[in-house]
């Protein structure tokens, strides 16, 4: 708000009432009485095939400097299959999926480095103990991964007429992360 008491700059991102999930609207009997767009593929007589999964970028499975393969390709495929089961794969951009998969894989990679090298490092000029750079990178990748996942999940929540709760690819990512911390 400006000094003169007026609001400036227009609507803010995230302001206002949040969109209600389509499944909730259907369960409540459409209280707003607006026409809902529901695509029912189950009652079609023709056997419809979905679009094939876009081939993940080679970057997602590139060999790393330490000789290990990047996990991003597997994360991409699991997420795509999860979206396909909920009939939302065509709504999510493959680029968004690639960014999510790469970010999650880098987060896991940073956590593996923290497990291997520890939380502390030596300052290059003074020799004093400092926080390992992998800790800050891990925090950045974690927040980026969570933000991208919430973007994907919001699309599913707003457009999925069936159940979208339960195990998600983000749970699989957390499992990979915990395995990396154990050193497996």
Tab-separated table of C-alpha atoms in Angstrom:
chain	number	residue	atom	x	y	z
A	1	UNK	CA	0.000	0.000	0.000
A	2	UNK	CA	1.272	3.451	-0.907
A	3	UNK	CA	1.526	6.378	1.555
A	4	UNK	CA	-1.719	7.827	0.220
A	5	UNK	CA	-3.594	4.648	1.201
A	6	UNK	CA	-4.105	3.216	-2.274
A	7	UNK	CA	-3.118	-0.219	-3.474
A	8	UNK	CA	-0.864	-0.179	-6.490
A	9	UNK	CA	0.468	-2.708	-8.936
A	10	UNK	CA	-2.586	-4.847	-9.597
A	11	UNK	CA	-3.390	-8.316	-8.364
A	12	UNK	CA	-0.724	-10.215	-6.494
A	13	UNK	CA	0.355	-13.733	-7.356
A	14	UNK	CA	-1.398	-16.247	-5.139
A	15	UNK	CA	-3.938	-13.710	-3.892
A	16	UNK	CA	-7.605	-14.594	-3.690
A	17	UNK	CA	-9.484	-17.793	-3.095
A	18	UNK	CA	-7.700	-20.957	-4.122
A	19	UNK	CA	-9.219	-23.097	-6.870
A	20	UNK	CA	-11.179	-26.037	-5.585
A	21	UNK	CA	-10.095	-29.451	-6.909
A	22	UNK	CA	-12.384	-30.907	-9.588
A	23	UNK	CA	-12.878	-34.137	-7.611
A	24	UNK	CA	-14.136	-32.112	-4.612
A	25	UNK	CA	-16.558	-30.143	-6.803
A	26	UNK	CA	-17.962	-33.392	-8.193
A	27	UNK	CA	-18.255	-34.936	-4.723
A	28	UNK	CA	-20.210	-31.927	-3.404
A	29	UNK	CA	-22.597	-31.915	-6.340
A	30	UNK	CA	-21.214	-28.770	-8.008
A	31	UNK	CA	-22.326	-26.121	-5.474
A	32	UNK	CA	-21.478	-23.229	-7.857
A	33	UNK	CA	-23.822	-24.657	-10.553
A	34	UNK	CA	-21.325	-23.786	-13.292
A	35	UNK	CA	-20.756	-26.323	-16.025
A	36	UNK	CA	-17.779	-28.530	-15.164
A	37	UNK	CA	-15.519	-29.905	-17.861
A	38	UNK	CA	-15.152	-33.601	-17.123
A	39	UNK	CA	-13.640	-35.940	-19.681
A	40	UNK	CA	-14.833	-39.476	-19.011
A	41	UNK	CA	-12.604	-41.939	-20.852
A	42	UNK	CA	-13.892	-45.027	-19.041
A	43	UNK	CA	-17.284	-45.178	-20.798
A	44	UNK	CA	-15.970	-44.832	-24.359
A	45	UNK	CA	-16.577	-47.783	-26.672
A	46	UNK	CA	-13.337	-47.224	-28.561
A	47	UNK	CA	-10.091	-48.236	-26.936
A	48	UNK	CA	-8.275	-44.931	-26.740
A	49	UNK	CA	-4.536	-44.934	-26.353
A	50	UNK	CA	-2.805	-42.062	-24.663
A	51	UNK	CA	0.087	-40.263	-26.187
A	52	UNK	CA	3.447	-41.952	-25.794
A	53	UNK	CA	5.818	-40.595	-23.198
A	54	UNK	CA	8.086	-37.948	-24.717
A	55	UNK	CA	11.601	-39.304	-24.765
A	56	UNK	CA	13.579	-37.804	-21.883
A	57	UNK	CA	16.472	-35.570	-22.804
A	58	UNK	CA	19.883	-37.271	-22.936
A	59	UNK	CA	20.962	-34.831	-20.255
A	60	UNK	CA	18.704	-36.617	-17.741
A	61	UNK	CA	20.742	-39.823	-17.927
A	62	UNK	CA	24.169	-38.370	-18.610
A	63	UNK	CA	27.207	-39.991	-17.033
A	64	UNK	CA	28.501	-37.848	-14.188
A	65	UNK	CA	32.084	-36.925	-13.400
A	66	UNK	CA	32.229	-39.545	-10.637
A	67	UNK	CA	31.161	-42.239	-13.141
A	68	UNK	CA	27.624	-42.678	-11.801
A	69	UNK	CA	24.546	-42.286	-13.967
A	70	UNK	CA	22.216	-39.390	-13.149
A	71	UNK	CA	18.893	-40.564	-11.649
A	72	UNK	CA	16.804	-37.912	-13.416
A	73	UNK	CA	15.662	-40.191	-16.252
A	74	UNK	CA	14.087	-42.667	-13.825
A	75	UNK	CA	12.391	-39.872	-11.873
A	76	UNK	CA	11.050	-38.455	-15.160
A	77	UNK	CA	9.586	-41.830	-16.203
A	78	UNK	CA	7.979	-42.515	-12.813
A	79	UNK	CA	6.410	-39.055	-12.755
A	80	UNK	CA	5.133	-39.396	-16.334
A	81	UNK	CA	3.561	-42.798	-15.541
A	82	UNK	CA	1.906	-41.348	-12.420
A	83	UNK	CA	0.463	-38.499	-14.501
A	84	UNK	CA	-0.650	-40.935	-17.222
A	85	UNK	CA	-2.594	-43.018	-14.660
A	86	UNK	CA	-4.495	-39.870	-13.674
A	87	UNK	CA	-5.096	-38.786	-17.310
A	88	UNK	CA	-3.144	-35.567	-16.722
A	89	UNK	CA	0.027	-36.294	-18.705
A	90	UNK	CA	-1.039	-34.111	-21.628
A	91	UNK	CA	-1.637	-31.153	-19.293
A	92	UNK	CA	1.885	-31.034	-17.881
A	93	UNK	CA	4.680	-29.726	-20.061
A	94	UNK	CA	7.536	-32.195	-20.686
A	95	UNK	CA	9.918	-29.314	-19.952
A	96	UNK	CA	8.389	-28.915	-16.492
A	97	UNK	CA	8.811	-32.653	-15.900
A	98	UNK	CA	12.439	-32.494	-17.032
A	99	UNK	CA	13.161	-29.554	-14.716
A	100	UNK	CA	11.546	-31.407	-11.801
A	101	UNK	CA	13.450	-34.633	-12.530
A	102	UNK	CA	16.790	-32.843	-12.923
A	103	UNK	CA	16.284	-30.810	-9.761
A	104	UNK	CA	15.330	-33.898	-7.733
A	105	UNK	CA	18.322	-35.832	-9.087
A	106	UNK	CA	20.714	-32.985	-8.250
A	107	UNK	CA	19.215	-32.758	-4.748
A	108	UNK	CA	19.887	-36.469	-4.236
A	109	UNK	CA	23.399	-36.021	-5.639
A	110	UNK	CA	24.117	-33.192	-3.160
A	111	UNK	CA	22.837	-35.298	-0.268
A	112	UNK	CA	25.144	-38.134	-1.342
A	113	UNK	CA	28.061	-35.673	-1.367
A	114	UNK	CA	27.121	-34.458	2.131
A	115	UNK	CA	27.068	-38.074	3.327
A	116	UNK	CA	30.484	-38.671	1.772
A	117	UNK	CA	32.297	-35.426	2.659
A	118	UNK	CA	30.385	-34.196	5.729
A	119	UNK	CA	28.772	-30.889	6.670
A	120	UNK	CA	32.014	-28.968	7.152
A	121	UNK	CA	34.748	-27.898	4.761
A	122	UNK	CA	37.994	-25.977	5.088
A	123	UNK	CA	38.070	-22.319	4.025
A	124	UNK	CA	40.484	-21.985	1.070
A	125	UNK	CA	42.451	-18.997	2.437
A	126	UNK	CA	42.089	-19.011	6.225
A	127	UNK	CA	41.819	-22.747	6.788
A	128	UNK	CA	38.921	-22.277	9.220
A	129	UNK	CA	35.967	-24.643	9.243
A	130	UNK	CA	33.041	-23.472	7.100
A	131	UNK	CA	29.756	-24.967	5.975
A	132	UNK	CA	30.183	-27.365	3.073
A	133	UNK	CA	28.998	-25.831	-0.219
A	134	UNK	CA	26.968	-29.006	-0.809
A	135	UNK	CA	24.691	-28.076	2.107
A	136	UNK	CA	23.632	-24.772	0.536
A	137	UNK	CA	23.291	-26.374	-2.902
A	138	UNK	CA	21.164	-29.145	-1.398
A	139	UNK	CA	18.863	-26.599	0.244
A	140	UNK	CA	18.471	-24.734	-3.052
A	141	UNK	CA	17.705	-27.909	-4.999
A	142	UNK	CA	15.280	-29.027	-2.280
A	143	UNK	CA	13.268	-25.796	-2.457
A	144	UNK	CA	13.341	-25.848	-6.273
A	145	UNK	CA	12.194	-29.488	-6.333
A	146	UNK	CA	9.355	-28.799	-3.906
A	147	UNK	CA	8.230	-25.723	-5.862
A	148	UNK	CA	8.224	-27.630	-9.165
A	149	UNK	CA	6.419	-30.601	-7.596
A	150	UNK	CA	3.727	-28.322	-6.168
A	151	UNK	CA	3.284	-26.826	-9.651
A	152	UNK	CA	2.785	-30.314	-11.141
A	153	UNK	CA	0.534	-31.439	-8.282
A	154	UNK	CA	-1.616	-28.305	-8.597
A	155	UNK	CA	-2.291	-29.140	-12.263
A	156	UNK	CA	-3.316	-32.669	-11.272
A	157	UNK	CA	-5.458	-31.433	-8.394
A	158	UNK	CA	-7.347	-28.942	-10.568
A	159	UNK	CA	-7.955	-31.311	-13.491
A	160	UNK	CA	-8.178	-34.852	-12.153
A	161	UNK	CA	-11.732	-36.156	-11.720
A	162	UNK	CA	-10.548	-39.415	-10.146
A	163	UNK	CA	-8.612	-39.970	-6.938
A	164	UNK	CA	-5.246	-38.216	-6.959
A	165	UNK	CA	-4.168	-38.953	-3.375
A	166	UNK	CA	-1.912	-41.788	-2.335
A	167	UNK	CA	1.666	-42.570	-3.269
A	168	UNK	CA	3.236	-39.953	-5.524
A	169	UNK	CA	6.528	-39.686	-7.410
A	170	UNK	CA	7.635	-37.186	-4.752
A	171	UNK	CA	7.386	-40.030	-2.205
A	172	UNK	CA	9.674	-42.107	-4.441
A	173	UNK	CA	12.099	-39.185	-4.577
A	174	UNK	CA	12.123	-39.025	-0.786
A	175	UNK	CA	12.810	-42.779	-0.670
A	176	UNK	CA	15.765	-42.336	-3.057
A	177	UNK	CA	16.981	-39.470	-0.902
A	178	UNK	CA	16.841	-41.553	2.272
A	179	UNK	CA	18.663	-44.425	0.563
A	180	UNK	CA	21.353	-41.982	-0.571
A	181	UNK	CA	21.795	-40.773	3.015
A	182	UNK	CA	22.317	-44.356	4.198
A	183	UNK	CA	24.951	-44.858	1.519
A	184	UNK	CA	23.054	-47.562	-0.440
